[in-house]
PDB file of C-alpha atoms and ligand atoms in Angstrom:
ATOM      1  CA  UNK Q  26     -75.866 -10.493 -16.796  1.00  0.00           C
ATOM      2  CA  UNK Q  27     -72.656  -8.587 -17.895  1.00  0.00           C
ATOM      3  CA  UNK Q  28     -71.992  -5.402 -15.912  1.00  0.00           C
ATOM      4  CA  UNK Q  29     -71.797  -2.539 -18.451  1.00  0.00           C
ATOM      5  CA  UNK Q  30     -69.363  -0.658 -15.894  1.00  0.00           C
ATOM      6  CA  UNK Q  31     -67.269  -3.902 -16.040  1.00  0.00           C
ATOM      7  CA  UNK Q  32     -67.462  -3.918 -19.949  1.00  0.00           C
ATOM      8  CA  UNK Q  33     -66.101  -0.335 -19.949  1.00  0.00           C
ATOM      9  CA  UNK Q  34     -63.475  -1.148 -17.494  1.00  0.00           C
ATOM     10  CA  UNK Q  35     -62.299  -4.143 -19.203  1.00  0.00           C
ATOM     11  CA  UNK Q  36     -62.002  -2.129 -22.651  1.00  0.00           C
ATOM     12  CA  UNK Q  37     -60.092   0.800 -21.260  1.00  0.00           C
ATOM     13  CA  UNK Q  38     -58.015  -1.927 -19.758  1.00  0.00           C
ATOM     14  CA  UNK Q  39     -57.412  -3.432 -22.969  1.00  0.00           C
ATOM     15  CA  UNK Q  40     -56.644  -0.440 -24.737  1.00  0.00           C
ATOM     16  CA  UNK Q  41     -54.006   0.584 -22.079  1.00  0.00           C
ATOM     17  CA  UNK Q  42     -52.476  -2.914 -22.493  1.00  0.00           C
ATOM     18  CA  UNK Q  43     -52.410  -2.752 -26.184  1.00  0.00           C
ATOM     19  CA  UNK Q  44     -51.097   0.637 -26.417  1.00  0.00           C
ATOM     20  CA  UNK Q  45     -48.122  -0.040 -23.996  1.00  0.00           C
ATOM     21  CA  UNK Q  46     -47.267  -3.364 -25.730  1.00  0.00           C
ATOM     22  CA  UNK Q  47     -47.557  -1.782 -29.243  1.00  0.00           C
ATOM     23  CA  UNK Q  48     -45.143   0.603 -28.010  1.00  0.00           C
ATOM     24  CA  UNK Q  49     -42.787  -1.530 -25.934  1.00  0.00           C
ATOM     25  CA  UNK Q  50     -39.509  -3.105 -27.421  1.00  0.00           C
ATOM     26  CA  UNK Q  51     -39.712  -6.474 -25.495  1.00  0.00           C
ATOM     27  CA  UNK Q  52     -36.694  -7.779 -27.246  1.00  0.00           C
ATOM     28  CA  UNK Q  53     -34.455  -5.365 -25.828  1.00  0.00           C
ATOM     29  CA  UNK Q  54     -35.123  -6.540 -22.274  1.00  0.00           C
ATOM     30  CA  UNK Q  55     -33.255  -9.686 -23.063  1.00  0.00           C
ATOM     31  CA  UNK Q  56     -30.210  -8.208 -24.464  1.00  0.00           C
ATOM     32  CA  UNK Q  57     -28.128  -7.477 -21.208  1.00  0.00           C
ATOM     33  CA  UNK Q  58     -26.477 -10.144 -19.201  1.00  0.00           C
ATOM     34  CA  UNK Q  59     -29.129 -10.614 -16.811  1.00  0.00           C
ATOM     35  CA  UNK Q  60     -31.810 -10.625 -19.580  1.00  0.00           C
ATOM     36  CA  UNK Q  61     -29.796 -13.505 -21.256  1.00  0.00           C
ATOM     37  CA  UNK Q  62     -29.616 -15.620 -18.152  1.00  0.00           C
ATOM     38  CA  UNK Q  63     -33.292 -15.067 -17.417  1.00  0.00           C
ATOM     39  CA  UNK Q  64     -34.217 -16.127 -21.025  1.00  0.00           C
ATOM     40  CA  UNK Q  65     -32.018 -19.117 -20.921  1.00  0.00           C
ATOM     41  CA  UNK Q  66     -33.333 -20.314 -17.418  1.00  0.00           C
ATOM     42  CA  UNK Q  67     -36.932 -19.872 -18.875  1.00  0.00           C
ATOM     43  CA  UNK Q  68     -36.537 -21.798 -21.820  1.00  0.00           C
ATOM     44  CA  UNK Q  69     -34.740 -24.451 -20.086  1.00  0.00           C
ATOM     45  CA  UNK Q  70     -37.431 -24.664 -17.548  1.00  0.00           C
ATOM     46  CA  UNK Q  71     -40.177 -24.653 -20.439  1.00  0.00           C
ATOM     47  CA  UNK Q  72     -38.126 -27.401 -22.319  1.00  0.00           C
ATOM     48  CA  UNK Q  73     -38.363 -29.677 -19.341  1.00  0.00           C
ATOM     49  CA  UNK Q  74     -42.138 -29.143 -18.742  1.00  0.00           C
ATOM     50  CA  UNK Q  75     -42.541 -30.376 -22.407  1.00  0.00           C
ATOM     51  CA  UNK Q  76     -40.108 -33.011 -22.666  1.00  0.00           C
ATOM     52  CA  UNK Q  77     -40.973 -35.908 -24.747  1.00  0.00           C
ATOM     53  CA  UNK Q  78     -44.475 -34.618 -25.639  1.00  0.00           C
ATOM     54  CA  UNK Q  79     -46.133 -34.196 -29.034  1.00  0.00           C
ATOM     55  CA  UNK Q  80     -49.080 -32.069 -30.081  1.00  0.00           C
ATOM     56  CA  UNK Q  81     -51.148 -31.196 -32.996  1.00  0.00           C
ATOM     57  CA  UNK Q  82     -52.297 -27.685 -32.558  1.00  0.00           C
ATOM     58  CA  UNK Q  83     -50.659 -25.061 -30.194  1.00  0.00           C
ATOM     59  CA  UNK Q  84     -51.909 -21.898 -29.196  1.00  0.00           C
ATOM     60  CA  UNK Q  85     -49.494 -19.183 -27.500  1.00  0.00           C
ATOM     61  CA  UNK Q  86     -51.557 -16.842 -25.700  1.00  0.00           C
ATOM     62  CA  UNK Q  87     -49.559 -13.442 -25.420  1.00  0.00           C
ATOM     63  CA  UNK Q  88     -46.942 -14.713 -27.661  1.00  0.00           C
ATOM     64  CA  UNK Q  89     -44.838 -11.453 -27.699  1.00  0.00           C
ATOM     65  CA  UNK Q  90     -41.910 -11.621 -30.123  1.00  0.00           C
ATOM     66  CA  UNK Q  91     -42.243 -15.149 -30.338  1.00  0.00           C
ATOM     67  CA  UNK Q  92     -39.105 -15.593 -28.013  1.00  0.00           C
ATOM     68  CA  UNK Q  93     -40.524 -19.080 -26.835  1.00  0.00           C
ATOM     69  CA  UNK Q  94     -41.028 -20.617 -30.314  1.00  0.00           C
ATOM     70  CA  UNK Q  95     -38.022 -22.261 -30.912  1.00  0.00           C
ATOM     71  CA  UNK Q  96     -38.512 -24.200 -27.683  1.00  0.00           C
ATOM     72  CA  UNK Q  97     -42.049 -25.488 -27.974  1.00  0.00           C
ATOM     73  CA  UNK Q  98     -42.627 -25.575 -31.852  1.00  0.00           C
ATOM     74  CA  UNK Q  99     -40.514 -28.864 -31.703  1.00  0.00           C
ATOM     75  CA  UNK Q 100     -43.406 -30.293 -29.836  1.00  0.00           C
ATOM     76  CA  UNK Q 101     -46.380 -29.124 -32.271  1.00  0.00           C
ATOM     77  CA  UNK Q 102     -47.553 -29.540 -35.740  1.00  0.00           C
ATOM     78  CA  UNK Q 103     -48.937 -26.293 -36.020  1.00  0.00           C
ATOM     79  CA  UNK Q 104     -48.767 -22.903 -33.776  1.00  0.00           C
ATOM     80  CA  UNK Q 105     -51.428 -20.063 -33.458  1.00  0.00           C
ATOM     81  CA  UNK Q 106     -49.617 -17.051 -32.003  1.00  0.00           C
ATOM     82  CA  UNK Q 107     -52.134 -14.783 -30.149  1.00  0.00           C
ATOM     83  CA  UNK Q 108     -51.421 -11.323 -28.575  1.00  0.00           C
ATOM     84  CA  UNK Q 109     -53.301  -8.035 -27.777  1.00  0.00           C
ATOM     85  CA  UNK Q 110     -50.573  -6.133 -29.695  1.00  0.00           C
ATOM     86  CA  UNK Q 111     -50.130  -6.418 -33.536  1.00  0.00           C
ATOM     87  CA  UNK Q 112     -46.754  -4.991 -33.274  1.00  0.00           C
ATOM     88  CA  UNK Q 113     -45.661  -7.891 -30.842  1.00  0.00           C
ATOM     89  CA  UNK Q 114     -47.664 -10.379 -33.167  1.00  0.00           C
ATOM     90  CA  UNK Q 115     -45.682  -9.072 -36.259  1.00  0.00           C
ATOM     91  CA  UNK Q 116     -42.351  -9.785 -34.566  1.00  0.00           C
ATOM     92  CA  UNK Q 117     -43.679 -13.252 -33.619  1.00  0.00           C
ATOM     93  CA  UNK Q 118     -44.752 -13.864 -37.460  1.00  0.00           C
ATOM     94  CA  UNK Q 119     -41.481 -13.002 -38.418  1.00  0.00           C
ATOM     95  CA  UNK Q 120     -39.867 -15.102 -35.972  1.00  0.00           C
ATOM     96  CA  UNK Q 121     -41.875 -18.140 -36.886  1.00  0.00           C
ATOM     97  CA  UNK Q 122     -41.004 -17.523 -40.661  1.00  0.00           C
ATOM     98  CA  UNK Q 123     -37.282 -17.437 -39.726  1.00  0.00           C
ATOM     99  CA  UNK Q 124     -37.718 -20.674 -38.019  1.00  0.00           C
ATOM    100  CA  UNK Q 125     -39.901 -22.259 -40.776  1.00  0.00           C
ATOM    101  CA  UNK Q 126     -42.784 -23.047 -38.263  1.00  0.00           C
ATOM    102  CA  UNK Q 127     -46.497 -23.592 -39.546  1.00  0.00           C
ATOM    103  CA  UNK Q 128     -47.998 -20.604 -37.981  1.00  0.00           C
ATOM    104  CA  UNK Q 129     -51.097 -18.398 -37.914  1.00  0.00           C
ATOM    105  CA  UNK Q 130     -51.605 -15.329 -36.183  1.00  0.00           C
ATOM    106  CA  UNK Q 131     -54.703 -14.030 -33.920  1.00  0.00           C
ATOM    107  CA  UNK Q 132     -55.003 -10.603 -32.682  1.00  0.00           C
ATOM    108  CA  UNK Q 133     -57.262 -10.885 -29.510  1.00  0.00           C
ATOM    109  CA  UNK Q 134     -59.472  -8.634 -27.619  1.00  0.00           C
ATOM    110  CA  UNK Q 135     -58.226  -9.389 -24.264  1.00  0.00           C
ATOM    111  CA  UNK Q 136     -56.982 -12.772 -22.982  1.00  0.00           C
ATOM    112  CA  UNK Q 137     -59.493 -13.089 -20.669  1.00  0.00           C
ATOM    113  CA  UNK Q 138     -62.221 -13.073 -23.296  1.00  0.00           C
ATOM    114  CA  UNK Q 139     -60.866 -15.132 -26.168  1.00  0.00           C
ATOM    115  CA  UNK Q 140     -62.813 -15.375 -29.367  1.00  0.00           C
ATOM    116  CA  UNK Q 141     -61.765 -18.868 -30.690  1.00  0.00           C
ATOM    117  CA  UNK Q 142     -63.906 -22.207 -30.813  1.00  0.00           C
ATOM    118  CA  UNK Q 143     -64.249 -24.739 -27.806  1.00  0.00           C
ATOM    119  CA  UNK Q 144     -61.766 -27.669 -27.771  1.00  0.00           C
ATOM    120  CA  UNK Q 145     -59.791 -26.459 -30.621  1.00  0.00           C
ATOM    121  CA  UNK Q 146     -56.057 -26.795 -29.486  1.00  0.00           C
ATOM    122  CA  UNK Q 147     -54.275 -29.890 -27.792  1.00  0.00           C
ATOM    123  CA  UNK Q 148     -51.617 -27.351 -26.286  1.00  0.00           C
ATOM    124  CA  UNK Q 149     -52.075 -23.915 -24.688  1.00  0.00           C
ATOM    125  CA  UNK Q 150     -48.843 -21.959 -23.788  1.00  0.00           C
ATOM    126  CA  UNK Q 151     -49.045 -18.956 -21.608  1.00  0.00           C
ATOM    127  CA  UNK Q 152     -45.811 -17.341 -20.354  1.00  0.00           C
ATOM    128  CA  UNK Q 153     -45.474 -14.175 -18.447  1.00  0.00           C
ATOM    129  CA  UNK Q 154     -48.997 -13.110 -19.310  1.00  0.00           C
ATOM    130  CA  UNK Q 155     -51.387 -14.022 -16.478  1.00  0.00           C
ATOM    131  CA  UNK Q 156     -50.179 -10.875 -14.366  1.00  0.00           C
ATOM    132  CA  UNK Q 157     -51.310  -8.658 -17.589  1.00  0.00           C
ATOM    133  CA  UNK Q 158     -54.864  -9.917 -18.087  1.00  0.00           C
ATOM    134  CA  UNK Q 159     -58.086  -8.436 -16.899  1.00  0.00           C
ATOM    135  CA  UNK Q 160     -59.144 -11.273 -14.993  1.00  0.00           C
ATOM    136  CA  UNK Q 161     -56.759 -14.145 -14.754  1.00  0.00           C
ATOM    137  CA  UNK Q 162     -59.408 -16.771 -13.416  1.00  0.00           C
ATOM    138  CA  UNK Q 163     -61.519 -15.970 -16.538  1.00  0.00           C
ATOM    139  CA  UNK Q 164     -58.259 -16.608 -18.682  1.00  0.00           C
ATOM    140  CA  UNK Q 165     -57.835 -20.160 -16.856  1.00  0.00           C
ATOM    141  CA  UNK Q 166     -61.654 -20.613 -17.559  1.00  0.00           C
ATOM    142  CA  UNK Q 167     -61.060 -19.703 -21.412  1.00  0.00           C
ATOM    143  CA  UNK Q 168     -57.870 -22.214 -21.585  1.00  0.00           C
ATOM    144  CA  UNK Q 169     -60.104 -24.987 -20.194  1.00  0.00           C
ATOM    145  CA  UNK Q 170     -62.770 -24.161 -22.777  1.00  0.00           C
ATOM    146  CA  UNK Q 171     -60.345 -24.051 -25.697  1.00  0.00           C
ATOM    147  CA  UNK Q 172     -58.400 -27.257 -24.902  1.00  0.00           C
ATOM    148  CA  UNK Q 173     -59.401 -30.644 -26.347  1.00  0.00           C
ATOM    149  CA  UNK Q 174     -59.906 -33.332 -23.948  1.00  0.00           C
ATOM    150  CA  UNK Q 175     -56.407 -34.743 -22.788  1.00  0.00           C
ATOM    151  CA  UNK Q 176     -54.815 -31.422 -24.032  1.00  0.00           C
ATOM    152  CA  UNK Q 177     -52.192 -29.550 -21.899  1.00  0.00           C
ATOM    153  CA  UNK Q 178     -52.153 -25.986 -20.672  1.00  0.00           C
ATOM    154  CA  UNK Q 179     -48.449 -25.100 -19.770  1.00  0.00           C
ATOM    155  CA  UNK Q 180     -48.107 -21.865 -17.671  1.00  0.00           C
ATOM    156  CA  UNK Q 181     -45.064 -20.210 -17.130  1.00  0.00           C
ATOM    157  CA  UNK Q 182     -45.839 -17.412 -14.659  1.00  0.00           C
ATOM    158  CA  UNK Q 183     -44.235 -14.929 -11.993  1.00  0.00           C
ATOM    159  CA  UNK Q 184     -44.669 -16.291  -8.527  1.00  0.00           C
ATOM    160  CA  UNK Q 185     -46.091 -13.798  -5.943  1.00  0.00           C
ATOM    161  CA  UNK Q 186     -44.227 -15.718  -2.944  1.00  0.00           C
ATOM    162  CA  UNK Q 187     -40.766 -14.937  -3.531  1.00  0.00           C
ATOM    163  CA  UNK Q 188     -38.611 -12.209  -2.844  1.00  0.00           C
ATOM    164  CA  UNK Q 189     -39.013 -10.409  -6.234  1.00  0.00           C
ATOM    165  CA  UNK Q 190     -42.755 -11.395  -6.400  1.00  0.00           C
ATOM    166  CA  UNK Q 191     -43.473  -9.849  -3.003  1.00  0.00           C
ATOM    167  CA  UNK Q 192     -41.619  -6.584  -4.134  1.00  0.00           C
ATOM    168  CA  UNK Q 193     -43.530  -6.427  -7.228  1.00  0.00           C
ATOM    169  CA  UNK Q 194     -46.883  -7.366  -5.842  1.00  0.00           C
ATOM    170  CA  UNK Q 195     -46.426  -4.201  -3.402  1.00  0.00           C
ATOM    171  CA  UNK Q 196     -45.368  -2.096  -6.229  1.00  0.00           C
ATOM    172  CA  UNK Q 197     -48.321  -3.319  -8.689  1.00  0.00           C
ATOM    173  CA  UNK Q 198     -50.973  -3.085  -5.841  1.00  0.00           C
ATOM    174  CA  UNK Q 199     -50.148   0.281  -4.382  1.00  0.00           C
ATOM    175  CA  UNK Q 200     -47.781   2.215  -6.889  1.00  0.00           C
ATOM    176  CA  UNK Q 201     -48.942   1.088 -10.461  1.00  0.00           C
ATOM    177  CA  UNK Q 202     -52.062  -1.147 -10.560  1.00  0.00           C
ATOM    178  CA  UNK Q 203     -52.445  -1.414 -14.307  1.00  0.00           C
ATOM    179  CA  UNK Q 204     -48.925  -3.444 -14.282  1.00  0.00           C
ATOM    180  CA  UNK Q 205     -51.174  -6.538 -13.076  1.00  0.00           C
ATOM    181  CA  UNK Q 206     -50.475  -8.661 -10.108  1.00  0.00           C
ATOM    182  CA  UNK Q 207     -48.472 -12.005  -9.757  1.00  0.00           C
ATOM    183  CA  UNK Q 208     -50.196 -15.369  -8.848  1.00  0.00           C
ATOM    184  CA  UNK Q 209     -49.714 -17.582  -5.990  1.00  0.00           C
ATOM    185  CA  UNK Q 210     -49.433 -21.397  -6.422  1.00  0.00           C
ATOM    186  CA  UNK Q 211     -52.054 -22.278  -4.149  1.00  0.00           C
ATOM    187  CA  UNK Q 212     -54.780 -20.040  -5.918  1.00  0.00           C
ATOM    188  CA  UNK Q 213     -53.675 -21.020  -9.380  1.00  0.00           C
ATOM    189  CA  UNK Q 214     -53.697 -24.701  -8.665  1.00  0.00           C
ATOM    190  CA  UNK Q 215     -57.220 -24.351  -7.260  1.00  0.00           C
ATOM    191  CA  UNK Q 216     -58.249 -22.632 -10.173  1.00  0.00           C
ATOM    192  CA  UNK Q 217     -56.960 -25.089 -12.501  1.00  0.00           C
ATOM    193  CA  UNK Q 218     -58.489 -28.013 -10.645  1.00  0.00           C
ATOM    194  CA  UNK Q 219     -61.963 -26.193 -10.594  1.00  0.00           C
ATOM    195  CA  UNK Q 220     -61.803 -26.378 -14.395  1.00  0.00           C
ATOM    196  CA  UNK Q 221     -61.018 -29.998 -14.460  1.00  0.00           C
ATOM    197  CA  UNK Q 222     -57.338 -29.571 -15.359  1.00  0.00           C
ATOM    198  CA  UNK Q 223     -55.220 -31.972 -13.550  1.00  0.00           C
ATOM    199  CA  UNK Q 224     -51.848 -30.579 -12.510  1.00  0.00           C
ATOM    200  CA  UNK Q 225     -49.172 -33.526 -13.836  1.00  0.00           C
ATOM    201  CA  UNK Q 226     -45.849 -31.261 -13.816  1.00  0.00           C
ATOM    202  CA  UNK Q 227     -45.174 -28.585 -11.150  1.00  0.00           C
ATOM    203  CA  UNK Q 228     -41.694 -26.883 -10.907  1.00  0.00           C
ATOM    204  CA  UNK Q 229     -40.144 -23.651  -9.858  1.00  0.00           C
ATOM    205  CA  UNK Q 230     -37.582 -21.912 -12.191  1.00  0.00           C
ATOM    206  CA  UNK Q 231     -35.382 -18.831 -11.667  1.00  0.00           C
ATOM    207  CA  UNK Q 232     -34.776 -20.033  -8.114  1.00  0.00           C
ATOM    208  CA  UNK Q 233     -31.752 -17.691  -7.938  1.00  0.00           C
ATOM    209  CA  UNK Q 234     -33.873 -14.936  -9.053  1.00  0.00           C
ATOM    210  CA  UNK Q 235     -31.575 -12.980 -11.289  1.00  0.00           C
ATOM    211  CA  UNK Q 236     -34.012  -9.832 -11.181  1.00  0.00           C
ATOM    212  CA  UNK Q 237     -32.602  -9.033  -7.519  1.00  0.00           C
ATOM    213  CA  UNK Q 238     -29.148  -8.693  -9.126  1.00  0.00           C
ATOM    214  CA  UNK Q 239     -27.542  -6.013 -11.350  1.00  0.00           C
ATOM    215  CA  UNK Q 240     -28.121  -6.010 -15.137  1.00  0.00           C
ATOM    216  CA  UNK Q 241     -24.636  -7.039 -15.864  1.00  0.00           C
ATOM    217  CA  UNK Q 242     -24.526 -10.107 -13.683  1.00  0.00           C
ATOM    218  CA  UNK Q 243     -20.880 -10.959 -12.664  1.00  0.00           C
ATOM    219  CA  UNK Q 244     -19.523 -14.347 -13.339  1.00  0.00           C
ATOM    220  CA  UNK Q 245     -19.716 -15.694  -9.455  1.00  0.00           C
ATOM    221  CA  UNK Q 246     -23.297 -14.292  -9.587  1.00  0.00           C
ATOM    222  CA  UNK Q 247     -24.398 -16.212 -12.783  1.00  0.00           C
ATOM    223  CA  UNK Q 248     -22.676 -19.302 -11.287  1.00  0.00           C
ATOM    224  CA  UNK Q 249     -24.866 -18.832  -8.079  1.00  0.00           C
ATOM    225  CA  UNK Q 250     -27.837 -18.610  -9.834  1.00  0.00           C
ATOM    226  CA  UNK Q 251     -27.173 -21.597 -12.083  1.00  0.00           C
ATOM    227  CA  UNK Q 252     -26.382 -23.805  -8.852  1.00  0.00           C
ATOM    228  CA  UNK Q 253     -29.462 -22.704  -7.092  1.00  0.00           C
ATOM    229  CA  UNK Q 254     -31.532 -23.558 -10.202  1.00  0.00           C
ATOM    230  CA  UNK Q 255     -30.956 -27.108  -9.310  1.00  0.00           C
ATOM    231  CA  UNK Q 256     -33.522 -26.650  -6.644  1.00  0.00           C
ATOM    232  CA  UNK Q 257     -36.239 -26.256  -9.021  1.00  0.00           C
ATOM    233  CA  UNK Q 258     -38.179 -29.231  -8.615  1.00  0.00           C
ATOM    234  CA  UNK Q 259     -37.494 -30.023  -4.805  1.00  0.00           C
ATOM    235  CA  UNK Q 260     -40.744 -30.192  -2.475  1.00  0.00           C
ATOM    236  CA  UNK Q 261     -41.216 -26.771  -0.920  1.00  0.00           C
ATOM    237  CA  UNK Q 262     -38.352 -25.028  -2.477  1.00  0.00           C
ATOM    238  CA  UNK Q 263     -40.056 -25.059  -5.854  1.00  0.00           C
ATOM    239  CA  UNK Q 264     -42.711 -22.819  -4.576  1.00  0.00           C
ATOM    240  CA  UNK Q 265     -40.030 -20.197  -3.825  1.00  0.00           C
ATOM    241  CA  UNK Q 266     -38.726 -19.764  -7.506  1.00  0.00           C
ATOM    242  CA  UNK Q 267     -39.152 -16.330  -9.296  1.00  0.00           C
ATOM    243  CA  UNK Q 268     -41.620 -18.302 -11.735  1.00  0.00           C
ATOM    244  CA  UNK Q 269     -43.904 -21.217 -11.424  1.00  0.00           C
ATOM    245  CA  UNK Q 270     -43.974 -23.758 -14.349  1.00  0.00           C
ATOM    246  CA  UNK Q 271     -47.303 -25.905 -14.557  1.00  0.00           C
ATOM    247  CA  UNK Q 272     -48.414 -28.393 -16.961  1.00  0.00           C
ATOM    248  CA  UNK Q 273     -51.933 -29.518 -16.387  1.00  0.00           C
ATOM    249  CA  UNK Q 274     -54.159 -31.894 -18.392  1.00  0.00           C
ATOM    250  CA  UNK Q 275     -57.760 -31.339 -19.251  1.00  0.00           C
ATOM    251  CA  UNK Q 276     -59.675 -34.604 -17.989  1.00  0.00           C
ATOM    252  CA  UNK Q 277     -61.636 -36.244 -20.938  1.00  0.00           C
TER     253      UNK Q 277
HETATM  254  C1  LIG H  25     -44.067 -10.148 -21.093  1.00  0.00           C
HETATM  255  S1  LIG H  25     -44.776 -10.556 -22.718  1.00  0.00           S
HETATM  256  C2  LIG H  25     -44.627 -12.175 -22.638  1.00  0.00           C
HETATM  257  C3  LIG H  25     -44.392 -12.581 -24.124  1.00  0.00           C
HETATM  258  C4  LIG H  25     -44.016 -14.177 -24.156  1.00  0.00           C
HETATM  259  N1  LIG H  25     -45.251 -14.883 -23.769  1.00  0.00           N
HETATM  260  C5  LIG H  25     -42.800 -14.581 -23.494  1.00  0.00           C
HETATM  261  O1  LIG H  25     -42.777 -15.329 -22.471  1.00  0.00           O
HETATM  262  O2  LIG H  25     -41.755 -13.873 -23.648  1.00  0.00           O
HETATM  263  C6  LIG H  25     -46.416 -10.302 -22.434  1.00  0.00           C
HETATM  264  C7  LIG H  25     -47.269 -10.491 -23.678  1.00  0.00           C
HETATM  265  O3  LIG H  25     -48.680 -10.455 -23.311  1.00  0.00           O
HETATM  266  C8  LIG H  25     -49.463  -9.537 -24.241  1.00  0.00           C
HETATM  267  N2  LIG H  25     -50.506  -9.078 -23.403  1.00  0.00           N
HETATM  268  C9  LIG H  25     -50.557  -7.976 -22.423  1.00  0.00           C
HETATM  269  N3  LIG H  25     -51.684  -7.874 -21.956  1.00  0.00           N
HETATM  270  C10 LIG H  25     -52.451  -8.920 -22.767  1.00  0.00           C
HETATM  271  C11 LIG H  25     -53.829  -8.987 -22.394  1.00  0.00           C
HETATM  272  N4  LIG H  25     -54.565  -8.523 -21.589  1.00  0.00           N
HETATM  273  N5  LIG H  25     -54.301 -10.180 -23.338  1.00  0.00           N
HETATM  274  C12 LIG H  25     -53.610 -10.715 -24.222  1.00  0.00           C
HETATM  275  N6  LIG H  25     -52.223 -10.270 -24.383  1.00  0.00           N
HETATM  276  C13 LIG H  25     -51.740  -9.650 -23.515  1.00  0.00           C
HETATM  277  C14 LIG H  25     -48.346  -8.457 -24.385  1.00  0.00           C
HETATM  278  O4  LIG H  25     -48.638  -7.745 -25.740  1.00  0.00           O
HETATM  279  C15 LIG H  25     -47.044  -9.084 -24.727  1.00  0.00           C
HETATM  280  O5  LIG H  25     -46.866  -9.746 -25.833  1.00  0.00           O
END
């Protein structure tokens, strides 16, 4: 039975997230040198996870301003962009139009409770969103439910167990809990497996963690960050990147 207190908490939580993201100029975060480097590294990491794959129907959960459309749309015949914020969705819709991508928009109540049919997508992308949802385990269950058999979910998510992640985990837990929490690789992997999602690709990204450096990033720092990125798929080291990049297939 649904706990009425939990429903209230979920609705309050969703309202807070919606209001926050409707008022957020997300794109401006990527304008300074550091944002540009992060954007480039995340896009490269996503492109590697999708290399050589083709899909019919993709769903991007928490699409934001559509920043990643240019990368994954080459792999999908149609994209549904979903977000809690109508402002973000407006920007994603504009980006899809500019890129000439077959696109539908879908406002959601909250990404741990999604009002879309079972087995309706063969690709689900969720990038930088799991830390914002009410219950990330419920989101993973929703992804599994909406995926067609043999479909893929691709997660690009902050890693709790890196220097930046531990700093943020502390801040989010004790300073501002509404900001959400970063996942750890083991819990995420176990949750995927529990929902019959088999991990086929696992990598780190942002191994040099640009967030730890100044927004202007000097030339040598950028060179350092790019060099360290070469370790993103090495055993053990891949668990230490600023991001985890996971592709998992729903077993038929
Ligand atoms: C950090 S942005 C990520 C955008 C995009 N996926 C990317 O990687 O650039 C987080 C996005 O998730 C959306 N969001 C935040 N909380 C959400 C929730 N609980 N359910 C669904 N979307 C949410 C925000 O509106 C925002 O567009």
